[in-house]
Coordinates of C-alpha atoms in Angstrom, one line a residue:
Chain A
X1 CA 0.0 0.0 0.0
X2 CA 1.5 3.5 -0.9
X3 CA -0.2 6.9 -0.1
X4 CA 1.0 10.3 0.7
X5 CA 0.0 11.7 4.3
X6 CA -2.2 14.4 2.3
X7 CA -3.8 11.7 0.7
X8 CA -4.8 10.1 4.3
X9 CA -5.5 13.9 5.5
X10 CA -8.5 14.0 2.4
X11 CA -9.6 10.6 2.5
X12 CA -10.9 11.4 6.2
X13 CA -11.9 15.0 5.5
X14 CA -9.2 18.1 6.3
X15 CA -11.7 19.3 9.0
X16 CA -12.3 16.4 10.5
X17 CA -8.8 15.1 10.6
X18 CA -8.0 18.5 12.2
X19 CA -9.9 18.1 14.6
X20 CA -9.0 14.3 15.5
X21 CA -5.3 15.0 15.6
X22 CA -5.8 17.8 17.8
X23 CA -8.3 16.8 20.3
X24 CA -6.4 13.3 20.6
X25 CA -2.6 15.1 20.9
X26 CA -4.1 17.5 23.6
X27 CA -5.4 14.7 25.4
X28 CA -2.0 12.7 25.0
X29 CA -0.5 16.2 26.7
X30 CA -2.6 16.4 29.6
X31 CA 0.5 17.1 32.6
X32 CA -1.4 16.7 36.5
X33 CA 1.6 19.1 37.0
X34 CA -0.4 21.7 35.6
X35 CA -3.6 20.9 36.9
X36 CA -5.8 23.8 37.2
X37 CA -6.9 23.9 40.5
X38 CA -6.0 26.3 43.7
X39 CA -4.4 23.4 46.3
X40 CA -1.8 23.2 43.1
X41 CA -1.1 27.0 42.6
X42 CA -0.8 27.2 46.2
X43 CA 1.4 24.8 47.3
X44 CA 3.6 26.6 44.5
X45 CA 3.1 30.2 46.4
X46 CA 4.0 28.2 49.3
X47 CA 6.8 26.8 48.3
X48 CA 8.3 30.0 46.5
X49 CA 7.4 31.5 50.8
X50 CA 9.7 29.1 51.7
X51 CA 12.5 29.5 49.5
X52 CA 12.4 33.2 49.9
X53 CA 12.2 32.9 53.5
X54 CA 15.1 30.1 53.9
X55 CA 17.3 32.5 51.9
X56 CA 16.6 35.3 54.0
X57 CA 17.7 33.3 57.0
X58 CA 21.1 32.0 55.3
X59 CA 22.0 35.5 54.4
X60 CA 21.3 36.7 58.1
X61 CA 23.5 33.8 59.3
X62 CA 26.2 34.4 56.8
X63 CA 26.2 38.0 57.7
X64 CA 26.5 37.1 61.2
X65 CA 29.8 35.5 60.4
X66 CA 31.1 38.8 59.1
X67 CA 33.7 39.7 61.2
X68 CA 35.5 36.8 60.7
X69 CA 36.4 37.6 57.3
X70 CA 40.0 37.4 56.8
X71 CA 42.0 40.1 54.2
Chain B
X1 CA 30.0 54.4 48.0
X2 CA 27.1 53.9 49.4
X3 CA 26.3 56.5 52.6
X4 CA 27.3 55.0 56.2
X5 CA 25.0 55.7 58.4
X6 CA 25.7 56.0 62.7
X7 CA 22.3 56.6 63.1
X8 CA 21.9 53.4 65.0
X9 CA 24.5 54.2 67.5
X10 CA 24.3 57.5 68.4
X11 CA 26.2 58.8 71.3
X12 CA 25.7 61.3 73.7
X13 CA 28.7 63.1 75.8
X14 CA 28.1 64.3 78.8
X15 CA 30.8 66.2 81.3
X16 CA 30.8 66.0 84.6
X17 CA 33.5 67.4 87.0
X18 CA 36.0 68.0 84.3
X19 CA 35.5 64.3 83.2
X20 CA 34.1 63.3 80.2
X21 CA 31.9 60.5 80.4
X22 CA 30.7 58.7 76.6
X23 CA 27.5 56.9 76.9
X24 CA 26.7 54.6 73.6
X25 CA 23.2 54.2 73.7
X26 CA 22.0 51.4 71.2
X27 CA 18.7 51.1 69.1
X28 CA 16.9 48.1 69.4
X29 CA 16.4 46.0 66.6
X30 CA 12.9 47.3 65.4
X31 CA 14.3 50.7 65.1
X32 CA 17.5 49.6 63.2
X33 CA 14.7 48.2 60.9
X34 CA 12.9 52.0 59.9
X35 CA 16.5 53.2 59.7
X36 CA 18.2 51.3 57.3
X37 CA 14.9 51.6 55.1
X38 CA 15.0 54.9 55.1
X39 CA 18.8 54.8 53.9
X40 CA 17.8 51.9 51.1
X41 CA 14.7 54.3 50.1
X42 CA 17.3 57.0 49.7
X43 CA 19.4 55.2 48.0
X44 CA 16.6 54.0 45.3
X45 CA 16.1 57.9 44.9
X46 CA 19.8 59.1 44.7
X47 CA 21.6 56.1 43.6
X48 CA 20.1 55.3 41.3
X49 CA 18.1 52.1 42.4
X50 CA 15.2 53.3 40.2
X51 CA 16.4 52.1 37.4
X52 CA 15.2 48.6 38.0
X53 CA 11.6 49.9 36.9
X54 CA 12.0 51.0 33.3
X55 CA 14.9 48.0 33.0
X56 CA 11.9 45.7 33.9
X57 CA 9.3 47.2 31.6
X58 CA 11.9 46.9 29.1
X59 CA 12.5 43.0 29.4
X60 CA 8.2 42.8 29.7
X61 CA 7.7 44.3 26.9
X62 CA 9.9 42.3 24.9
X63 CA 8.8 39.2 26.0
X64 CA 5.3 40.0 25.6
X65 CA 5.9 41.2 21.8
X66 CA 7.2 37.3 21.2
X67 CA 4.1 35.5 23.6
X68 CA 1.2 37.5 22.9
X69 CA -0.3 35.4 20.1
X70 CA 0.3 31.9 22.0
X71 CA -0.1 33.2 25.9
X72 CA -3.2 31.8 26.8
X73 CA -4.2 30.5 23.3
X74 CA -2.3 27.2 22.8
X75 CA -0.8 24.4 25.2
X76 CA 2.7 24.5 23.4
X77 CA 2.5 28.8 23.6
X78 CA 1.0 28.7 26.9
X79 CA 4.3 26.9 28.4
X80 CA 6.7 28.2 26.8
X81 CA 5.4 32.0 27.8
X82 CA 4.7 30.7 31.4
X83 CA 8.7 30.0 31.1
X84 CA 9.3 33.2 29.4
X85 CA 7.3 35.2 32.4
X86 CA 9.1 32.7 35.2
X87 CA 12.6 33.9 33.7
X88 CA 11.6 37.5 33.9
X89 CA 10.3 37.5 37.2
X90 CA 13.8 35.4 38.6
X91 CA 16.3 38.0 36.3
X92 CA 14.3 40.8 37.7
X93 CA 15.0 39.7 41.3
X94 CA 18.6 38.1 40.7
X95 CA 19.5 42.0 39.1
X96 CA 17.9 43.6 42.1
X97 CA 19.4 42.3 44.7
X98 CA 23.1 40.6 44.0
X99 CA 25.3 43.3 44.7
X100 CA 23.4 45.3 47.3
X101 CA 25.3 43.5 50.3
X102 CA 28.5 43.1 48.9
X103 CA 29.2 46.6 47.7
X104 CA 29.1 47.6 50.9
X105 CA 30.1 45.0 52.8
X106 CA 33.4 47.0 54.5
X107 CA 30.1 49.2 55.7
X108 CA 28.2 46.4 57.0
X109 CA 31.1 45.0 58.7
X110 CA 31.9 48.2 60.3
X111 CA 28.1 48.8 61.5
X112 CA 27.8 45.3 62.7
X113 CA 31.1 46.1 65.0
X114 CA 29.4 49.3 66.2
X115 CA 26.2 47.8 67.2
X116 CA 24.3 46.8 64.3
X117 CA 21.9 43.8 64.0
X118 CA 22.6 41.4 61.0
X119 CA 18.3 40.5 61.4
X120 CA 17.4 43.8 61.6
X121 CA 19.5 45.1 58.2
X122 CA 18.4 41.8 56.3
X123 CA 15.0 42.9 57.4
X124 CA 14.8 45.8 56.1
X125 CA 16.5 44.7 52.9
X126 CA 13.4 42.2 52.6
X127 CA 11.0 44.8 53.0
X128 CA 12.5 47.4 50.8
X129 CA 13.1 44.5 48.2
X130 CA 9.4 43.5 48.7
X131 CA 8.5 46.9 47.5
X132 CA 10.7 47.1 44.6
X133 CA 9.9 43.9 43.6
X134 CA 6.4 44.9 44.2
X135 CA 6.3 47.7 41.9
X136 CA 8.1 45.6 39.1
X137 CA 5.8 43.0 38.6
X138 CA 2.6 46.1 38.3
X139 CA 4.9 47.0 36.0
X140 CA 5.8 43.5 34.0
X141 CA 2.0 42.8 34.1
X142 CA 0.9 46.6 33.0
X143 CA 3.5 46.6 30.3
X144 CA 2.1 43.2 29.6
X145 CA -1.7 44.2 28.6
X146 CA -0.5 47.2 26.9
X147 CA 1.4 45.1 24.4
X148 CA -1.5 42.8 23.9
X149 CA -1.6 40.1 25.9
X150 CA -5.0 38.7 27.0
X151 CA -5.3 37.8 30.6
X152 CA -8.1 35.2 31.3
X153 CA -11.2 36.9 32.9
X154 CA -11.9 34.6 36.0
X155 CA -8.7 33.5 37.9
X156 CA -8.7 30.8 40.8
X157 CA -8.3 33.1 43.8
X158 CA -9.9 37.0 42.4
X159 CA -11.8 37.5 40.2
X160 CA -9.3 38.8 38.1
X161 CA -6.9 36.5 37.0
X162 CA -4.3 39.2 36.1
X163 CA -4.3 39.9 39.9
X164 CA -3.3 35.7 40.5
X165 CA -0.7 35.5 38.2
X166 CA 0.4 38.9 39.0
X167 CA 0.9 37.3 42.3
X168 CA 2.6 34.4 41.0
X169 CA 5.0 36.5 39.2
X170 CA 5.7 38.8 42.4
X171 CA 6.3 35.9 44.1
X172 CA 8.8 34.5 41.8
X173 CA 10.9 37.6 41.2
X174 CA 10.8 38.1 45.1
X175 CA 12.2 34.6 45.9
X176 CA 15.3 34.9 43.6
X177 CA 15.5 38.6 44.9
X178 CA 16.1 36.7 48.6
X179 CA 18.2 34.4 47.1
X180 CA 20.2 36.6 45.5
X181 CA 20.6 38.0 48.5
X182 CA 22.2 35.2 50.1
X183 CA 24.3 35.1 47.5
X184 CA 25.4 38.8 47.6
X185 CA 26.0 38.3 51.7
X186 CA 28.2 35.2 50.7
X187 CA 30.3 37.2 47.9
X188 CA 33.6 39.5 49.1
X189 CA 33.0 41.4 46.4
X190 CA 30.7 42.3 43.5
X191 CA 33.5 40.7 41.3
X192 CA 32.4 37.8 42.7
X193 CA 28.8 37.8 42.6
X194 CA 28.3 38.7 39.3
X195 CA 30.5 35.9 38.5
X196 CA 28.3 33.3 40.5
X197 CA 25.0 35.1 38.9
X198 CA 24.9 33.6 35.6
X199 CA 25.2 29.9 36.8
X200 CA 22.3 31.0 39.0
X201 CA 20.3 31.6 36.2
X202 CA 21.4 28.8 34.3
X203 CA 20.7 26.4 37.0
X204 CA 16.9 27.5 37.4
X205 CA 16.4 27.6 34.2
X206 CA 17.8 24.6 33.0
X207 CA 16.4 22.6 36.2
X208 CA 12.7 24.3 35.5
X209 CA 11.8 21.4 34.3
X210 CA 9.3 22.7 32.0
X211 CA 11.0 23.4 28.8
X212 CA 13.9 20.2 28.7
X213 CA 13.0 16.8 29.2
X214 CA 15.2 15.6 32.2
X215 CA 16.8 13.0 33.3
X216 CA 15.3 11.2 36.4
X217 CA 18.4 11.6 38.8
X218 CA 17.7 15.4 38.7
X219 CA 14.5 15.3 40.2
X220 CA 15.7 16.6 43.8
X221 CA 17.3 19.7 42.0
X222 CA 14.5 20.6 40.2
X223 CA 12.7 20.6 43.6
X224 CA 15.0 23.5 44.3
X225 CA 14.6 25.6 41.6
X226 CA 12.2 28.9 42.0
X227 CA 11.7 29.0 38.3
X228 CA 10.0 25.2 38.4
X229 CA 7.2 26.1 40.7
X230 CA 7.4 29.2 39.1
X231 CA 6.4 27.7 35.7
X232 CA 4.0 25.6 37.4
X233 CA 1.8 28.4 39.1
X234 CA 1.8 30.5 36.1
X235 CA 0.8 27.0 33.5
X236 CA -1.7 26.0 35.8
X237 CA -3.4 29.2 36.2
X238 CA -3.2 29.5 32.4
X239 CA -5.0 26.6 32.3
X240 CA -2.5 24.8 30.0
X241 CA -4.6 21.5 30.1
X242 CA -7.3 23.3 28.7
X243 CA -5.6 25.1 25.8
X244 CA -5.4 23.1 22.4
X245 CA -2.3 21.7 21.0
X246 CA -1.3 22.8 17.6
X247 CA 2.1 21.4 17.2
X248 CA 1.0 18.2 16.1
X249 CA -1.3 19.0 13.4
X250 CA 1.4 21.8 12.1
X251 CA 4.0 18.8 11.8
X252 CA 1.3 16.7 10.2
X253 CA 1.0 19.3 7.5
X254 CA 4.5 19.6 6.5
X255 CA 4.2 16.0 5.9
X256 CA 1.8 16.4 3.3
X257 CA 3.4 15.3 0.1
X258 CA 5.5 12.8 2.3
X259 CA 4.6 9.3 1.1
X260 CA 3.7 6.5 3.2
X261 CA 4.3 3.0 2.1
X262 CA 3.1 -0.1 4.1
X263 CA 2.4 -3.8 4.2
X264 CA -1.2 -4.7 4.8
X265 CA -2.6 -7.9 5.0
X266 CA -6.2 -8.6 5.0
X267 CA -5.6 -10.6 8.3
X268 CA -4.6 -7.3 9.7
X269 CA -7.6 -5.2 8.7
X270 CA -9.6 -7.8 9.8
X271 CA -7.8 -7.8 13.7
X272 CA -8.0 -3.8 13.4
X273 CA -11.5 -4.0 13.0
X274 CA -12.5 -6.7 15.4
X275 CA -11.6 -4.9 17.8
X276 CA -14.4 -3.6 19.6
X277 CA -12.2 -1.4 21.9
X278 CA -10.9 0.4 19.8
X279 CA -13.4 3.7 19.2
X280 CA -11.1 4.3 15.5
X281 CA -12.6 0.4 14.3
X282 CA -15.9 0.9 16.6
X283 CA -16.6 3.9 14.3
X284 CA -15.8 1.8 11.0
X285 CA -17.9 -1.3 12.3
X286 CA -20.8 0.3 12.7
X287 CA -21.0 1.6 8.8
X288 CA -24.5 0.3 7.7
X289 CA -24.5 -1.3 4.1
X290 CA -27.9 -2.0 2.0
X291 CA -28.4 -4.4 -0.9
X292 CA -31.5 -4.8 -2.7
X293 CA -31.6 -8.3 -4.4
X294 CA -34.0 -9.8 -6.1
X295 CA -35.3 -13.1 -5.0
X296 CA -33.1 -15.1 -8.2
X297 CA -30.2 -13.2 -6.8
X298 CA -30.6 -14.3 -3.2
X299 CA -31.4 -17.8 -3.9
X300 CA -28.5 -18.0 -6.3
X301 CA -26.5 -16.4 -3.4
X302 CA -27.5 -19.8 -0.8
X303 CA -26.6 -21.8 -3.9
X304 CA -23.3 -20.8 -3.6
X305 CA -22.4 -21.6 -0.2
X306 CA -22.2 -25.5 0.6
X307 CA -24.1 -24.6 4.1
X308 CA -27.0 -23.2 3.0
X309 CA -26.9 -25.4 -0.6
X310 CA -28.1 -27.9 1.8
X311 CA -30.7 -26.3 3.9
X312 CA -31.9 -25.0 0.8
X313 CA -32.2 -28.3 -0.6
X314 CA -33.9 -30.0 2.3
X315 CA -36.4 -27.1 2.6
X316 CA -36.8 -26.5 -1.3
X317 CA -36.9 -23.7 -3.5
X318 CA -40.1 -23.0 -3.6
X319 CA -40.8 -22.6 0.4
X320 CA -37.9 -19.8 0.3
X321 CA -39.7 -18.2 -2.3
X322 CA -42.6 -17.8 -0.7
X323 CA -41.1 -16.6 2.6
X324 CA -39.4 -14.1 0.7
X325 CA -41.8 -12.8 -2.1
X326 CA -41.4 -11.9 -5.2
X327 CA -40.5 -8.1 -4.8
X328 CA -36.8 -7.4 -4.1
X329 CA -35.0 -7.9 -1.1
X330 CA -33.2 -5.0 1.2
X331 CA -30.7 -6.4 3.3
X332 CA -28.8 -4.5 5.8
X333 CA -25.9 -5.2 7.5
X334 CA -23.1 -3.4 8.6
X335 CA -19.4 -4.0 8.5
X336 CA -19.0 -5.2 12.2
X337 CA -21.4 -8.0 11.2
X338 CA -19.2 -9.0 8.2
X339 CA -16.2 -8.8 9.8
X340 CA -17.6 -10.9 12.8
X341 CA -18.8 -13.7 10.0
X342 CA -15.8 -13.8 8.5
X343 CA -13.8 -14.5 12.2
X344 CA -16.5 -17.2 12.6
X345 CA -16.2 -18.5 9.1
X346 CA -12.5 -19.0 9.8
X347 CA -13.0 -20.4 13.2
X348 CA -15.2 -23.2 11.1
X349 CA -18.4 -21.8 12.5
X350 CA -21.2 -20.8 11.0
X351 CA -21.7 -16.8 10.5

């Protein structure tokens, strides 16, 4: 059997074929990572909290350490 | 060089009897706090500081010129702009804050000798970066709209979602702002942390995890990353899951006048198509064919298989013929029915 992918594309219809490929690749790219709900955005906020607040607290101890810096 | 301040240790002198008598009298930490913002807010207005605002709207408005016909319209655009925003919101905040402790560090050290509380200055380093940072992102997401980028209406907190992601972003350019931070506190000299900067930067975005497909080992150091929840705030509240992907039928395209050749056996259609499963050969199965025969044609049609050659010869010609009339003869049957007679037929059953 030999056939062009444009030939497949018409035999099904271009519309409908559109269609197909897109709804079924959309559905093959569904990521839970980016689920779109609030307990996912805001364990990200919280996160990002966290991180900003451990490196607060490293720089404060690293400052702390300050006079020991040798010239 | 930036101003040193004594404010927090000022002294008073006092003579008594000839003797003179030098009382240091200490802020507490609270009031170190308002006084070293008030230097850092004098230092945005005289040194310059302010020119984080029109940098940022700059590196919005750029980005936005690239994303705003795939932000919020398809999956594949919707990512990579989520990306796009997450690095603007970490370079914003890396650029902030990465030399602000370690150009005056000779100052800090001397301060912290005379009195000064290493809390209290990071303090109000956080709170004056929390402002700056603040008035970036209004000014990433105003630049933002004004190029032509449309927000979604309803977001998952407000009911703007400009205001969410607006968030999202603040947050984001406000944790590498801390971290920069640490980073500026750990470097002798600026030298130095402009050196360590770009692998930084590198790191989160290389480790976002959105944009390169990585290995599984370097799982825990995408945890770390700011730009990977980052990316994952500002997907999600763009509904990526939602937005169609276009990629796919794009590629399909350019492969138009690309030919396909393939092997087919009947036995293969026929598998294909018994598969009930399968909604592709579920569709095709249920494709409804109609025959009109005449009575002649459907006898004739018996004759020719042995089966019904013999049924048709122990019932007799005539008692079909009168079962069936003389006026043709609509059959129906559709090509799940075939196919399933055939799969009997070559199990030796009867269809």
């Amino acid at each position: 059997m030999s056939t062009t992918v444009g030939e497949i594309i018409e035999s099904i219809g271009e519309n409908d074929a559109h269609l197909a490929v897109q709804r079924t690749a959309t559905a093959a790219n569904y990521d839970e990572t980016y689920a779109y709900s609030r307990d996912n955005v805001l364990s990200c906020w919280l996160t990002l909290v966290l991180i900003t607040l451990a490196s607060a607290a490293l720089a404060t101890v690293t400052l702390e350490f300050i006079d020991k810096d040798k010239r | 060089m930036p101003e040193t301040t004594m404010e927090n240790m000022p002294e008073t002198t006092q003579e008594k009897s000839g003797e003179r008598h030098i009382t240091l009298r200490y802020r507490g930490r609270g009031s170190q706090i308002w006084i070293y913002l008030g230097k850092f807010l004098r230092m945005f207005v005289y040194q310059n500081d302010w020119k984080v605002l029109p940098m940022a709207a700059v590196i919005a408005g750029l980005v936005a010129m690239v994303t705003r016909f795939m932000f919020f319209r398809t999956m594949e655009g919707t990512l990579m702009s989520a990306f796009a925003l997450t690095c603007v919101g970490i370079w914003n905040g890396c650029f902030n804050s990465i030399q602000v402790i370690c150009r005056e560090r000779d100052v800090v050290k001397r301060e912290h000798r005379a009195g000064m509380h290493i809390s209290s200055y990071i303090i109000a380093h956080l709170i004056y970066q929390a402002l700056l940072c603040l008035m970036q992102t209004a000014v990433t997401v105003y630049v933002m709209r004004r190029v032509g980028i449309e927000f979604p209406e309803n977001g998952l907190f407000t009911r703007w979602a400009v205001v969410d992601i607006g968030f999202t972003v603040f947050l984001v350019t406000y944790a590498a702002d801390a971290l920069s931070l640490w980073i500026s506190s750990l470097a002798r000299n600026t030298t130095t942390a402009m050196t360590i900067m770009p692998f930084v930067l590198i790191f989160q975005l290389v480790f976002s995890g959105g944009m390169l497909t990585l290995p599984e080992w370097s799982k825990p150091l995408t945890d770390m990353t700011i730009s990977r929840y980052g990316l994952t705030a500002l997907a999600a509240q763009a509904d990526y899951n939602s937005r169609p992907l276009v990629s796919a039928w794009s590629s399909l395209i350019s492969m138009r006048n690309s030919d396909i050749t393939a092997t087919v056996t009947v036995g293969q259609v026929l598998d294909y198509l018994a598969d009930e499963e399968n909604p592709g050969a579920a569709e095709l199965r249920a494709v409804e064919f109609t025959q009109t025969m005449t009575s002649e044609q459907v006898l004739s049609l018996l004759r020719s298989d042995e089966r019904t050659a013999n049924v048709l010869r122990t019932v007799g010609d005539e008692v079909l013929l009168r079962a069936i009339g003389d006026g043709p003869v609509e059959i129906r049957f559709t090509l799940g029915e075939v196919v399933d007679g055939m799969a009997a037929k070559g199990r030796g059953k009867s269809p």
